PDB file of C-alpha atoms in Angstrom:
ATOM      1  CA  MET A 819       0.000   0.000   0.000  1.00  0.00           C
ATOM      2  CA  ASN A 820       1.290   3.459  -0.913  1.00  0.00           C
ATOM      3  CA  LYS A 821       0.270   6.595   0.958  1.00  0.00           C
ATOM      4  CA  ILE A 822      -1.066   9.028  -1.638  1.00  0.00           C
ATOM      5  CA  CYS A 823      -2.191  11.915   0.589  1.00  0.00           C
ATOM      6  CA  GLU A 824      -2.588  12.955   4.220  1.00  0.00           C
ATOM      7  CA  ASP A 825      -3.997  15.847   6.217  1.00  0.00           C
ATOM      8  CA  ARG A 826      -4.704  16.509   9.882  1.00  0.00           C
ATOM      9  CA  VAL A 827      -7.849  14.338   9.761  1.00  0.00           C
ATOM     10  CA  CYS A 828      -6.973  11.278   7.689  1.00  0.00           C
ATOM     11  CA  ALA A 829      -4.493   9.491   5.424  1.00  0.00           C
ATOM     12  CA  VAL A 830      -5.318   7.741   2.148  1.00  0.00           C
ATOM     13  CA  TYR A 831      -3.498   4.615   0.979  1.00  0.00           C
ATOM     14  CA  GLU A 832      -3.761   3.025  -2.447  1.00  0.00           C
ATOM     15  CA  MET A 833      -2.919  -0.383  -3.874  1.00  0.00           C
ATOM     16  CA  GLN A 834      -2.618  -1.062  -7.600  1.00  0.00           C
ATOM     17  CA  GLN A 835      -2.285  -4.576  -9.009  1.00  0.00           C
ATOM     18  CA  ASP A 836      -2.524  -6.061 -12.479  1.00  0.00           C
ATOM     19  CA  ARG A 837      -5.819  -7.684 -11.512  1.00  0.00           C
ATOM     20  CA  GLY A 838      -7.349  -5.082  -9.232  1.00  0.00           C
ATOM     21  CA  ASN A 839      -6.986  -2.147  -6.887  1.00  0.00           C
ATOM     22  CA  GLY A 840      -7.809  -1.014  -3.402  1.00  0.00           C
ATOM     23  CA  THR A 841      -7.926   2.032  -1.158  1.00  0.00           C
ATOM     24  CA  ILE A 842      -7.821   2.526   2.602  1.00  0.00           C
ATOM     25  CA  ILE A 843      -8.842   5.793   4.250  1.00  0.00           C
ATOM     26  CA  CYS A 844      -7.484   5.921   7.806  1.00  0.00           C
ATOM     27  CA  TYR A 845      -8.752   8.273  10.531  1.00  0.00           C
ATOM     28  CA  GLN A 846      -6.921   8.766  13.839  1.00  0.00           C
ATOM     29  CA  VAL A 847      -9.951   9.038  16.111  1.00  0.00           C
ATOM     30  CA  PHE A 848      -8.408   9.002  19.594  1.00  0.00           C
ATOM     31  CA  PRO A 849      -4.811   8.529  20.773  1.00  0.00           C
ATOM     32  CA  GLY A 850      -4.220   4.853  19.984  1.00  0.00           C
ATOM     33  CA  ILE A 851      -7.493   4.302  18.073  1.00  0.00           C
ATOM     34  CA  SER A 852      -7.748   4.446  14.287  1.00  0.00           C
ATOM     35  CA  VAL A 853     -10.634   3.668  11.935  1.00  0.00           C
ATOM     36  CA  MET A 854      -9.913   2.392   8.434  1.00  0.00           C
ATOM     37  CA  TYR A 855     -12.404   2.346   5.567  1.00  0.00           C
ATOM     38  CA  ASN A 856     -11.377  -0.527   3.286  1.00  0.00           C
ATOM     39  CA  ASN A 857     -12.446  -0.685  -0.361  1.00  0.00           C
ATOM     40  CA  PHE A 858     -10.972  -3.421  -2.553  1.00  0.00           C
ATOM     41  CA  HIS A 859     -11.689  -4.724  -6.033  1.00  0.00           C
ATOM     42  CA  ALA A 860      -8.977  -7.352  -6.030  1.00  0.00           C
ATOM     43  CA  ILE A 861      -8.229 -10.770  -4.548  1.00  0.00           C
ATOM     44  CA  VAL A 862      -5.016  -9.470  -2.842  1.00  0.00           C
ATOM     45  CA  ASN A 863      -4.026 -12.665  -0.938  1.00  0.00           C
ATOM     46  CA  SER A 864      -1.291 -11.049   1.156  1.00  0.00           C
ATOM     47  CA  LYS A 865       0.387 -11.526   4.491  1.00  0.00           C
ATOM     48  CA  ARG A 866      -1.336  -9.800   7.372  1.00  0.00           C
ATOM     49  CA  ILE A 867      -0.046  -6.391   8.407  1.00  0.00           C
ATOM     50  CA  GLU A 868       1.647  -6.636  11.774  1.00  0.00           C
ATOM     51  CA  SER A 869       2.846  -3.091  12.363  1.00  0.00           C
ATOM     52  CA  GLU A 870       1.907  -3.323  16.031  1.00  0.00           C
ATOM     53  CA  ASN A 871       1.284  -6.757  17.475  1.00  0.00           C
ATOM     54  CA  ASN A 872      -0.062  -5.407  20.752  1.00  0.00           C
ATOM     55  CA  CYS A 873      -3.174  -4.115  19.068  1.00  0.00           C
ATOM     56  CA  LEU A 874      -6.836  -5.115  19.271  1.00  0.00           C
ATOM     57  CA  SER A 875      -8.593  -5.087  15.894  1.00  0.00           C
ATOM     58  CA  ILE A 876     -12.309  -5.095  15.088  1.00  0.00           C
ATOM     59  CA  HIS A 877     -13.233  -5.848  11.464  1.00  0.00           C
ATOM     60  CA  HIS A 878     -16.675  -5.378   9.921  1.00  0.00           C
ATOM     61  CA  CYS A 879     -17.663  -6.849   6.557  1.00  0.00           C
ATOM     62  CA  LYS A 880     -20.186  -4.695   4.673  1.00  0.00           C
ATOM     63  CA  GLU A 881     -19.952  -6.177   1.162  1.00  0.00           C
ATOM     64  CA  GLY A 882     -18.042  -9.073  -0.361  1.00  0.00           C
ATOM     65  CA  ARG A 883     -16.194 -11.690   1.674  1.00  0.00           C
ATOM     66  CA  ILE A 884     -12.967 -11.963   3.661  1.00  0.00           C
ATOM     67  CA  GLU A 885     -10.900 -15.128   3.533  1.00  0.00           C
ATOM     68  CA  LEU A 886      -8.536 -15.663   6.460  1.00  0.00           C
ATOM     69  CA  GLU A 887      -5.967 -18.456   6.488  1.00  0.00           C
ATOM     70  CA  THR A 888      -4.717 -19.720   9.845  1.00  0.00           C
ATOM     71  CA  ILE A 889      -1.122 -20.699  10.549  1.00  0.00           C
ATOM     72  CA  ASN A 890      -2.425 -24.291  10.630  1.00  0.00           C
ATOM     73  CA  GLY A 891      -3.669 -24.090   7.038  1.00  0.00           C
ATOM     74  CA  GLU A 892      -7.387 -23.780   7.795  1.00  0.00           C
ATOM     75  CA  TYR A 893      -9.685 -21.144   6.316  1.00  0.00           C
ATOM     76  CA  LEU A 894     -12.371 -18.969   7.889  1.00  0.00           C
ATOM     77  CA  TYR A 895     -14.751 -16.711   5.940  1.00  0.00           C
ATOM     78  CA  LEU A 896     -16.486 -13.512   6.984  1.00  0.00           C
ATOM     79  CA  GLU A 897     -19.654 -12.535   5.142  1.00  0.00           C
ATOM     80  CA  PRO A 898     -21.675  -9.295   5.162  1.00  0.00           C
ATOM     81  CA  GLY A 899     -22.751  -8.447   8.700  1.00  0.00           C
ATOM     82  CA  ASP A 900     -19.974 -10.426  10.406  1.00  0.00           C
ATOM     83  CA  VAL A 901     -17.614  -8.798  12.914  1.00  0.00           C
ATOM     84  CA  LEU A 902     -14.192 -10.269  13.726  1.00  0.00           C
ATOM     85  CA  ILE A 903     -12.420  -9.296  16.952  1.00  0.00           C
ATOM     86  CA  GLU A 904      -8.743 -10.275  17.189  1.00  0.00           C
ATOM     87  CA  LYS A 905      -5.235  -9.284  18.163  1.00  0.00           C
ATOM     88  CA  LEU A 906      -3.015  -8.479  15.185  1.00  0.00           C
ATOM     89  CA  ASP A 907      -0.652 -11.286  16.186  1.00  0.00           C
ATOM     90  CA  SER A 908      -3.524 -13.794  16.031  1.00  0.00           C
ATOM     91  CA  GLU A 909      -3.501 -17.151  14.282  1.00  0.00           C
ATOM     92  CA  TYR A 910      -4.613 -15.660  10.953  1.00  0.00           C
ATOM     93  CA  SER A 911      -1.565 -15.340   8.694  1.00  0.00           C
ATOM     94  CA  THR A 912      -2.992 -14.239   5.315  1.00  0.00           C
ATOM     95  CA  CYS A 913      -6.020 -12.319   4.106  1.00  0.00           C
ATOM     96  CA  SER A 914      -7.765 -12.221   0.726  1.00  0.00           C
ATOM     97  CA  PHE A 915     -11.095 -11.392  -0.907  1.00  0.00           C
ATOM     98  CA  PRO A 916     -12.377 -14.403  -2.905  1.00  0.00           C
ATOM     99  CA  LEU A 917     -15.073 -12.382  -4.700  1.00  0.00           C
ATOM    100  CA  SER A 918     -12.489  -9.764  -5.797  1.00  0.00           C
ATOM    101  CA  HIS A 919     -14.746  -7.271  -4.058  1.00  0.00           C
ATOM    102  CA  PHE A 920     -14.748  -6.071  -0.459  1.00  0.00           C
ATOM    103  CA  HIS A 921     -15.984  -3.058   1.477  1.00  0.00           C
ATOM    104  CA  GLY A 922     -15.623  -2.872   5.226  1.00  0.00           C
ATOM    105  CA  ILE A 923     -14.217  -1.137   8.282  1.00  0.00           C
ATOM    106  CA  THR A 924     -11.302  -1.958  10.582  1.00  0.00           C
ATOM    107  CA  ILE A 925     -10.907  -0.389  14.017  1.00  0.00           C
ATOM    108  CA  ASN A 926      -7.432  -0.716  15.558  1.00  0.00           C
ATOM    109  CA  ILE A 927      -6.991  -0.132  19.302  1.00  0.00           C
ATOM    110  CA  SER A 928      -3.482   0.075  20.727  1.00  0.00           C
ATOM    111  CA  LEU A 929      -2.896  -1.905  23.918  1.00  0.00           C
ATOM    112  CA  SER A 930       0.676  -0.682  24.433  1.00  0.00           C
ATOM    113  CA  GLU A 931       1.376   0.761  27.876  1.00  0.00           C
ATOM    114  CA  ASN A 932       2.395   4.233  26.704  1.00  0.00           C
ATOM    115  CA  VAL A 933      -0.956   4.683  24.912  1.00  0.00           C
ATOM    116  CA  GLU A 934      -3.367   2.538  26.896  1.00  0.00           C
ATOM    117  CA  GLY A 935      -3.154   4.648  30.064  1.00  0.00           C
ATOM    118  CA  ARG A 936      -4.080   7.893  28.303  1.00  0.00           C
ATOM    119  CA  LEU A 937      -6.734   6.157  26.246  1.00  0.00           C
ATOM    120  CA  ASN A 938      -8.457   4.534  29.203  1.00  0.00           C
ATOM    121  CA  GLU A 939      -8.322   7.796  31.128  1.00  0.00           C
ATOM    122  CA  LEU A 940     -10.288   9.368  28.297  1.00  0.00           C
ATOM    123  CA  LEU A 941     -12.698   6.447  27.876  1.00  0.00           C
ATOM    124  CA  GLY A 942     -13.060   6.050  31.636  1.00  0.00           C
ATOM    125  CA  TYR A 943     -15.681   8.806  31.660  1.00  0.00           C
ATOM    126  CA  PHE A 944     -17.902   6.264  29.907  1.00  0.00           C
ATOM    127  CA  ASN A 945     -16.818   3.354  32.103  1.00  0.00           C
ATOM    128  CA  ILE A 946     -14.913   1.809  29.172  1.00  0.00           C
ATOM    129  CA  ASN A 947     -11.622  -0.068  29.509  1.00  0.00           C
ATOM    130  CA  THR A 948     -10.035  -1.449  26.329  1.00  0.00           C
ATOM    131  CA  MET A 949      -8.243  -4.254  28.172  1.00  0.00           C
ATOM    132  CA  GLU A 950     -11.545  -5.419  29.654  1.00  0.00           C
ATOM    133  CA  ILE A 951     -13.041  -5.591  26.145  1.00  0.00           C
ATOM    134  CA  LYS A 952     -10.064  -7.668  25.057  1.00  0.00           C
ATOM    135  CA  LYS A 953     -10.474 -10.038  28.003  1.00  0.00           C
ATOM    136  CA  LEU A 954     -14.200 -10.388  27.329  1.00  0.00           C
ATOM    137  CA  PHE A 955     -13.799 -11.537  23.722  1.00  0.00           C
ATOM    138  CA  LEU A 956     -10.237 -12.864  23.625  1.00  0.00           C
ATOM    139  CA  SER A 957      -9.780 -14.579  26.969  1.00  0.00           C
ATOM    140  CA  ASP A 958      -7.820 -17.386  25.297  1.00  0.00           C
ATOM    141  CA  ASN A 959      -6.422 -15.167  22.476  1.00  0.00           C
ATOM    142  CA  THR A 960      -8.584 -17.024  19.927  1.00  0.00           C
ATOM    143  CA  PRO A 961     -10.180 -14.611  17.411  1.00  0.00           C
ATOM    144  CA  PHE A 962     -13.901 -14.087  18.010  1.00  0.00           C
ATOM    145  CA  VAL A 963     -16.584 -13.733  15.323  1.00  0.00           C
ATOM    146  CA  LEU A 964     -19.969 -12.104  15.924  1.00  0.00           C
ATOM    147  CA  HIS A 965     -22.660 -13.138  13.448  1.00  0.00           C
ATOM    148  CA  GLU A 966     -25.648 -10.911  12.689  1.00  0.00           C
ATOM    149  CA  GLU A 967     -25.593  -8.849  15.885  1.00  0.00           C
ATOM    150  CA  ALA A 968     -28.275  -6.298  14.978  1.00  0.00           C
ATOM    151  CA  MET A 969     -27.233  -3.474  17.323  1.00  0.00           C
ATOM    152  CA  ILE A 970     -23.540  -3.808  16.460  1.00  0.00           C
ATOM    153  CA  ASN A 971     -24.367  -3.789  12.747  1.00  0.00           C
ATOM    154  CA  HIS A 972     -26.535  -0.717  13.266  1.00  0.00           C
ATOM    155  CA  ILE A 973     -23.533   1.189  14.650  1.00  0.00           C
ATOM    156  CA  PHE A 974     -21.323   0.085  11.774  1.00  0.00           C
ATOM    157  CA  GLY A 975     -24.096   0.998   9.336  1.00  0.00           C
ATOM    158  CA  GLU A 976     -23.958   4.567  10.647  1.00  0.00           C
ATOM    159  CA  LEU A 977     -20.161   4.644  10.320  1.00  0.00           C
ATOM    160  CA  TYR A 978     -20.526   4.224   6.547  1.00  0.00           C
ATOM    161  CA  MET A 979     -22.818   7.268   6.245  1.00  0.00           C
ATOM    162  CA  LEU A 980     -21.082   9.954   8.331  1.00  0.00           C
ATOM    163  CA  PRO A 981     -20.833  13.471   6.833  1.00  0.00           C
ATOM    164  CA  ASP A 982     -17.271  14.319   5.770  1.00  0.00           C
ATOM    165  CA  LYS A 983     -17.178  17.772   7.371  1.00  0.00           C
ATOM    166  CA  VAL A 984     -17.539  16.398  10.895  1.00  0.00           C
ATOM    167  CA  LYS A 985     -16.479  12.808  10.287  1.00  0.00           C
ATOM    168  CA  LYS A 986     -13.807  12.639  12.998  1.00  0.00           C
ATOM    169  CA  GLU A 987     -16.163  14.017  15.652  1.00  0.00           C
ATOM    170  CA  TYR A 988     -18.916  11.590  14.659  1.00  0.00           C
ATOM    171  CA  LEU A 989     -16.415   8.729  14.631  1.00  0.00           C
ATOM    172  CA  GLN A 990     -15.445   9.534  18.218  1.00  0.00           C
ATOM    173  CA  ILE A 991     -19.084   9.360  19.315  1.00  0.00           C
ATOM    174  CA  LYS A 992     -19.827   6.160  17.390  1.00  0.00           C
ATOM    175  CA  ILE A 993     -16.685   4.368  18.603  1.00  0.00           C
ATOM    176  CA  ILE A 994     -17.700   5.069  22.198  1.00  0.00           C
ATOM    177  CA  GLU A 995     -21.201   3.748  21.434  1.00  0.00           C
ATOM    178  CA  LEU A 996     -19.672   0.628  19.887  1.00  0.00           C
ATOM    179  CA  PHE A 997     -17.479  -0.031  22.928  1.00  0.00           C
ATOM    180  CA  ILE A 998     -20.459   0.374  25.268  1.00  0.00           C
ATOM    181  CA  LEU A 999     -22.454  -2.142  23.220  1.00  0.00           C
ATOM    182  CA  LEU A1000     -19.564  -4.604  22.999  1.00  0.00           C
ATOM    183  CA  LYS A1001     -18.989  -4.702  26.741  1.00  0.00           C
ATOM    184  CA  SER A1002     -22.725  -5.233  27.346  1.00  0.00           C
ATOM    185  CA  ILE A1003     -23.029  -8.302  25.081  1.00  0.00           C
ATOM    186  CA  ASP A1004     -24.078 -11.490  26.859  1.00  0.00           C
ATOM    187  CA  LEU A1005     -21.730 -14.035  25.299  1.00  0.00           C
ATOM    188  CA  THR A1006     -23.867 -16.922  26.555  1.00  0.00           C
ATOM    189  CA  GLN A1007     -26.547 -15.777  24.096  1.00  0.00           C
ATOM    190  CA  VAL A1008     -24.198 -15.310  21.129  1.00  0.00           C
ATOM    191  CA  ASN A1009     -23.826 -17.736  18.239  1.00  0.00           C
ATOM    192  CA  LYS A1010     -20.146 -18.691  18.504  1.00  0.00           C
ATOM    193  CA  THR A1011     -20.161 -21.222  15.680  1.00  0.00           C
ATOM    194  CA  GLN A1012     -17.168 -20.738  13.404  1.00  0.00           C
ATOM    195  CA  GLN A1013     -16.830 -22.974  10.380  1.00  0.00           C
ATOM    196  CA  TYR A1014     -13.329 -23.740   9.186  1.00  0.00           C
ATOM    197  CA  PHE A1015     -12.351 -25.431   5.928  1.00  0.00           C
ATOM    198  CA  TYR A1016      -9.165 -27.367   5.258  1.00  0.00           C
ATOM    199  CA  LYS A1017      -6.663 -25.864   2.821  1.00  0.00           C
ATOM    200  CA  SER A1018      -6.832 -28.918   0.550  1.00  0.00           C
ATOM    201  CA  GLN A1019     -10.611 -28.493   0.231  1.00  0.00           C
ATOM    202  CA  VAL A1020     -10.405 -24.753  -0.431  1.00  0.00           C
ATOM    203  CA  GLU A1021      -7.769 -25.214  -3.123  1.00  0.00           C
ATOM    204  CA  LYS A1022      -9.982 -27.762  -4.899  1.00  0.00           C
ATOM    205  CA  ILE A1023     -13.008 -25.477  -4.660  1.00  0.00           C
ATOM    206  CA  LYS A1024     -11.031 -22.623  -6.213  1.00  0.00           C
ATOM    207  CA  GLU A1025      -9.955 -24.922  -9.037  1.00  0.00           C
ATOM    208  CA  ILE A1026     -13.590 -25.897  -9.584  1.00  0.00           C
ATOM    209  CA  LYS A1027     -14.598 -22.233  -9.668  1.00  0.00           C
ATOM    210  CA  SER A1028     -11.916 -21.549 -12.294  1.00  0.00           C
ATOM    211  CA  LEU A1029     -13.023 -24.557 -14.340  1.00  0.00           C
ATOM    212  CA  ILE A1030     -16.697 -23.634 -14.490  1.00  0.00           C
ATOM    213  CA  THR A1031     -16.120 -19.892 -15.068  1.00  0.00           C
ATOM    214  CA  ASP A1032     -13.472 -20.473 -17.749  1.00  0.00           C
ATOM    215  CA  ASN A1033     -15.805 -22.832 -19.618  1.00  0.00           C
ATOM    216  CA  LEU A1034     -19.183 -21.112 -19.506  1.00  0.00           C
ATOM    217  CA  ASP A1035     -20.393 -22.924 -22.603  1.00  0.00           C
ATOM    218  CA  LYS A1036     -20.016 -26.302 -20.896  1.00  0.00           C
ATOM    219  CA  HIS A1037     -22.269 -27.877 -18.290  1.00  0.00           C
ATOM    220  CA  TYR A1038     -20.831 -29.851 -15.392  1.00  0.00           C
ATOM    221  CA  THR A1039     -23.043 -31.736 -12.974  1.00  0.00           C
ATOM    222  CA  MET A1040     -22.278 -31.631  -9.264  1.00  0.00           C
ATOM    223  CA  THR A1041     -21.585 -35.349  -9.354  1.00  0.00           C
ATOM    224  CA  GLU A1042     -19.040 -34.896 -12.161  1.00  0.00           C
ATOM    225  CA  LEU A1043     -17.251 -32.089 -10.336  1.00  0.00           C
ATOM    226  CA  ALA A1044     -17.154 -34.012  -7.054  1.00  0.00           C
ATOM    227  CA  LYS A1045     -15.666 -37.036  -8.812  1.00  0.00           C
ATOM    228  CA  MET A1046     -13.134 -34.978 -10.800  1.00  0.00           C
ATOM    229  CA  TYR A1047     -11.766 -33.361  -7.644  1.00  0.00           C
ATOM    230  CA  ASP A1048     -12.152 -36.273  -5.238  1.00  0.00           C
ATOM    231  CA  LEU A1049     -14.694 -34.553  -2.998  1.00  0.00           C
ATOM    232  CA  SER A1050     -17.894 -35.861  -1.503  1.00  0.00           C
ATOM    233  CA  LEU A1051     -21.024 -34.188  -2.857  1.00  0.00           C
ATOM    234  CA  SER A1052     -21.825 -32.698   0.548  1.00  0.00           C
ATOM    235  CA  ALA A1053     -18.259 -31.354   0.966  1.00  0.00           C
ATOM    236  CA  LEU A1054     -18.423 -29.756  -2.486  1.00  0.00           C
ATOM    237  CA  LYS A1055     -21.714 -27.998  -1.725  1.00  0.00           C
ATOM    238  CA  LYS A1056     -20.735 -26.920   1.782  1.00  0.00           C
ATOM    239  CA  CYS A1057     -17.238 -25.696   0.974  1.00  0.00           C
ATOM    240  CA  PHE A1058     -18.203 -23.863  -2.232  1.00  0.00           C
ATOM    241  CA  LYS A1059     -20.863 -21.903  -0.372  1.00  0.00           C
ATOM    242  CA  GLY A1060     -18.399 -21.269   2.452  1.00  0.00           C
ATOM    243  CA  VAL A1061     -15.801 -19.805   0.088  1.00  0.00           C
ATOM    244  CA  TYR A1062     -18.034 -17.875  -2.326  1.00  0.00           C
ATOM    245  CA  GLY A1063     -21.163 -17.248  -0.264  1.00  0.00           C
ATOM    246  CA  GLU A1064     -23.605 -18.907  -2.684  1.00  0.00           C
ATOM    247  CA  ALA A1065     -24.561 -22.351  -3.859  1.00  0.00           C
ATOM    248  CA  ILE A1066     -22.494 -23.341  -6.890  1.00  0.00           C
ATOM    249  CA  TYR A1067     -25.247 -23.043  -9.527  1.00  0.00           C
ATOM    250  CA  SER A1068     -26.536 -19.773  -8.088  1.00  0.00           C
ATOM    251  CA  TYR A1069     -23.006 -18.360  -8.187  1.00  0.00           C
ATOM    252  CA  LEU A1070     -22.472 -19.592 -11.743  1.00  0.00           C
ATOM    253  CA  SER A1071     -25.792 -18.180 -12.958  1.00  0.00           C
ATOM    254  CA  SER A1072     -24.936 -14.710 -11.599  1.00  0.00           C
ATOM    255  CA  TYR A1073     -21.457 -14.954 -13.087  1.00  0.00           C
ATOM    256  CA  LYS A1074     -22.870 -15.864 -16.508  1.00  0.00           C
ATOM    257  CA  MET A1075     -25.300 -12.945 -16.457  1.00  0.00           C
ATOM    258  CA  ASN A1076     -22.508 -10.515 -15.522  1.00  0.00           C
ATOM    259  CA  VAL A1077     -20.442 -11.773 -18.460  1.00  0.00           C
ATOM    260  CA  ALA A1078     -23.459 -11.535 -20.757  1.00  0.00           C
ATOM    261  CA  ALA A1079     -24.178  -7.961 -19.639  1.00  0.00           C
ATOM    262  CA  SER A1080     -20.582  -6.990 -20.371  1.00  0.00           C
ATOM    263  CA  LEU A1081     -20.717  -8.583 -23.844  1.00  0.00           C
ATOM    264  CA  LEU A1082     -23.977  -6.801 -24.642  1.00  0.00           C
ATOM    265  CA  LEU A1083     -22.333  -3.436 -24.005  1.00  0.00           C
ATOM    266  CA  LYS A1084     -18.844  -4.081 -25.351  1.00  0.00           C
ATOM    267  CA  THR A1085     -19.614  -6.077 -28.509  1.00  0.00           C
ATOM    268  CA  ASP A1086     -22.072  -6.096 -31.397  1.00  0.00           C
ATOM    269  CA  GLU A1087     -22.683  -9.821 -31.087  1.00  0.00           C
ATOM    270  CA  SER A1088     -26.254 -11.039 -31.331  1.00  0.00           C
ATOM    271  CA  VAL A1089     -28.202 -12.097 -28.257  1.00  0.00           C
ATOM    272  CA  THR A1090     -28.195 -15.643 -29.627  1.00  0.00           C
ATOM    273  CA  ALA A1091     -24.386 -15.668 -29.895  1.00  0.00           C
ATOM    274  CA  ILE A1092     -23.958 -14.233 -26.398  1.00  0.00           C
ATOM    275  CA  ALA A1093     -26.423 -16.744 -24.970  1.00  0.00           C
ATOM    276  CA  GLY A1094     -24.352 -19.545 -26.499  1.00  0.00           C
ATOM    277  CA  LYS A1095     -21.129 -18.156 -25.051  1.00  0.00           C
ATOM    278  CA  VAL A1096     -22.537 -18.342 -21.534  1.00  0.00           C
ATOM    279  CA  GLY A1097     -23.943 -21.834 -21.958  1.00  0.00           C
ATOM    280  CA  TYR A1098     -27.542 -21.305 -23.090  1.00  0.00           C
ATOM    281  CA  THR A1099     -28.859 -23.116 -26.171  1.00  0.00           C
ATOM    282  CA  ASN A1100     -32.362 -21.782 -25.511  1.00  0.00           C
ATOM    283  CA  VAL A1101     -32.370 -18.010 -26.147  1.00  0.00           C
ATOM    284  CA  SER A1102     -35.780 -17.549 -24.523  1.00  0.00           C
ATOM    285  CA  LYS A1103     -34.519 -19.157 -21.308  1.00  0.00           C
ATOM    286  CA  PHE A1104     -31.399 -16.967 -21.400  1.00  0.00           C
ATOM    287  CA  SER A1105     -33.521 -13.824 -21.836  1.00  0.00           C
ATOM    288  CA  GLU A1106     -35.766 -14.891 -18.956  1.00  0.00           C
ATOM    289  CA  VAL A1107     -32.824 -15.381 -16.573  1.00  0.00           C
ATOM    290  CA  PHE A1108     -31.166 -12.152 -17.744  1.00  0.00           C
ATOM    291  CA  LYS A1109     -34.337 -10.144 -17.122  1.00  0.00           C
ATOM    292  CA  LYS A1110     -34.651 -11.680 -13.666  1.00  0.00           C
ATOM    293  CA  ASN A1111     -31.140 -10.403 -12.850  1.00  0.00           C
ATOM    294  CA  TYR A1112     -31.207  -6.997 -14.555  1.00  0.00           C
ATOM    295  CA  GLY A1113     -34.902  -6.129 -14.790  1.00  0.00           C
ATOM    296  CA  LYS A1114     -34.727  -5.775 -18.579  1.00  0.00           C
ATOM    297  CA  SER A1115     -34.468  -8.073 -21.568  1.00  0.00           C
ATOM    298  CA  PRO A1116     -30.993  -8.334 -23.161  1.00  0.00           C
ATOM    299  CA  MET A1117     -31.980  -6.064 -26.081  1.00  0.00           C
ATOM    300  CA  GLU A1118     -33.574  -3.479 -23.767  1.00  0.00           C
ATOM    301  CA  TYR A1119     -30.484  -3.538 -21.547  1.00  0.00           C
ATOM    302  CA  ARG A1120     -28.179  -2.977 -24.531  1.00  0.00           C
ATOM    303  CA  LYS A1121     -30.315  -0.189 -26.000  1.00  0.00           C
ATOM    304  CA  ILE A1122     -30.827   1.764 -22.761  1.00  0.00           C
ATOM    305  CA  ASN A1123     -27.214   1.567 -21.603  1.00  0.00           C
ATOM    306  CA  ILE A1124     -25.734   2.471 -24.989  1.00  0.00           C
ATOM    307  CA  GLN A1125     -28.072   5.486 -25.233  1.00  0.00           C
ATOM    308  CA  THR A1126     -26.981   6.787 -21.813  1.00  0.00           C
ATOM    309  CA  GLU A1127     -23.244   6.506 -22.503  1.00  0.00           C
TER     310      GLU A1127
END
């Protein structure tokens, strides 16, 4: 990541790759607390940043998915609405975005002695202690995932809509609200289920995804794919949805329609030819599925979008 600009309120970092890009806008909210707005359109697949190991991090997934690989070679996935609480020196060694698309927020809280004292003195007015929050969620230093916590997601939802002119001030208020909510959570009532997938399974699933998206004009049955990659049918279904967030045929259908939409705008090929390229021999069926995804028939979509360019 390269820093491209900075002022007294925030710093902006940018990443450029051959197959995507990303930006991070970082706000220093309190001494020792920063909020990062993460926007990526790339897979990335990089080592975790460990600039300060003694740091508590809270990650929120708004759109896309986060793939985290543990030092033991297992994979965990965060989906929209999930919140991960961890120390930066946790068991997760690499991070990537399997959908090549991610929007979310990271809150970093320093636990170093020279910062923690001043920070807790400030937060003490609200009966907040950062070390107590750490102990609540990370008593055994194992990263903690919150699934679909409505009140927590409400706070994060507001963080995405703050007015720029007073963003830092609003961030200070919302971070305090978030800490108050976190320390009030009854962990006995929280869904703590975390599903991990073995590296060997994930690698096979990614190969399957490449196979079916590189050959859109071919049809593979689930049974064929399971046999080709030495997976049980249930493992194929479960792991594919775990990695990509959708059942395999649902994912493939959306992928095909995205490709078709791109071809409609970028080429002069007929609807029949485009339907064939994405695996449809029945043009009427293709048009029906396309309209279900985009709200318009292929010809209407092409005409309207070309006229507005």
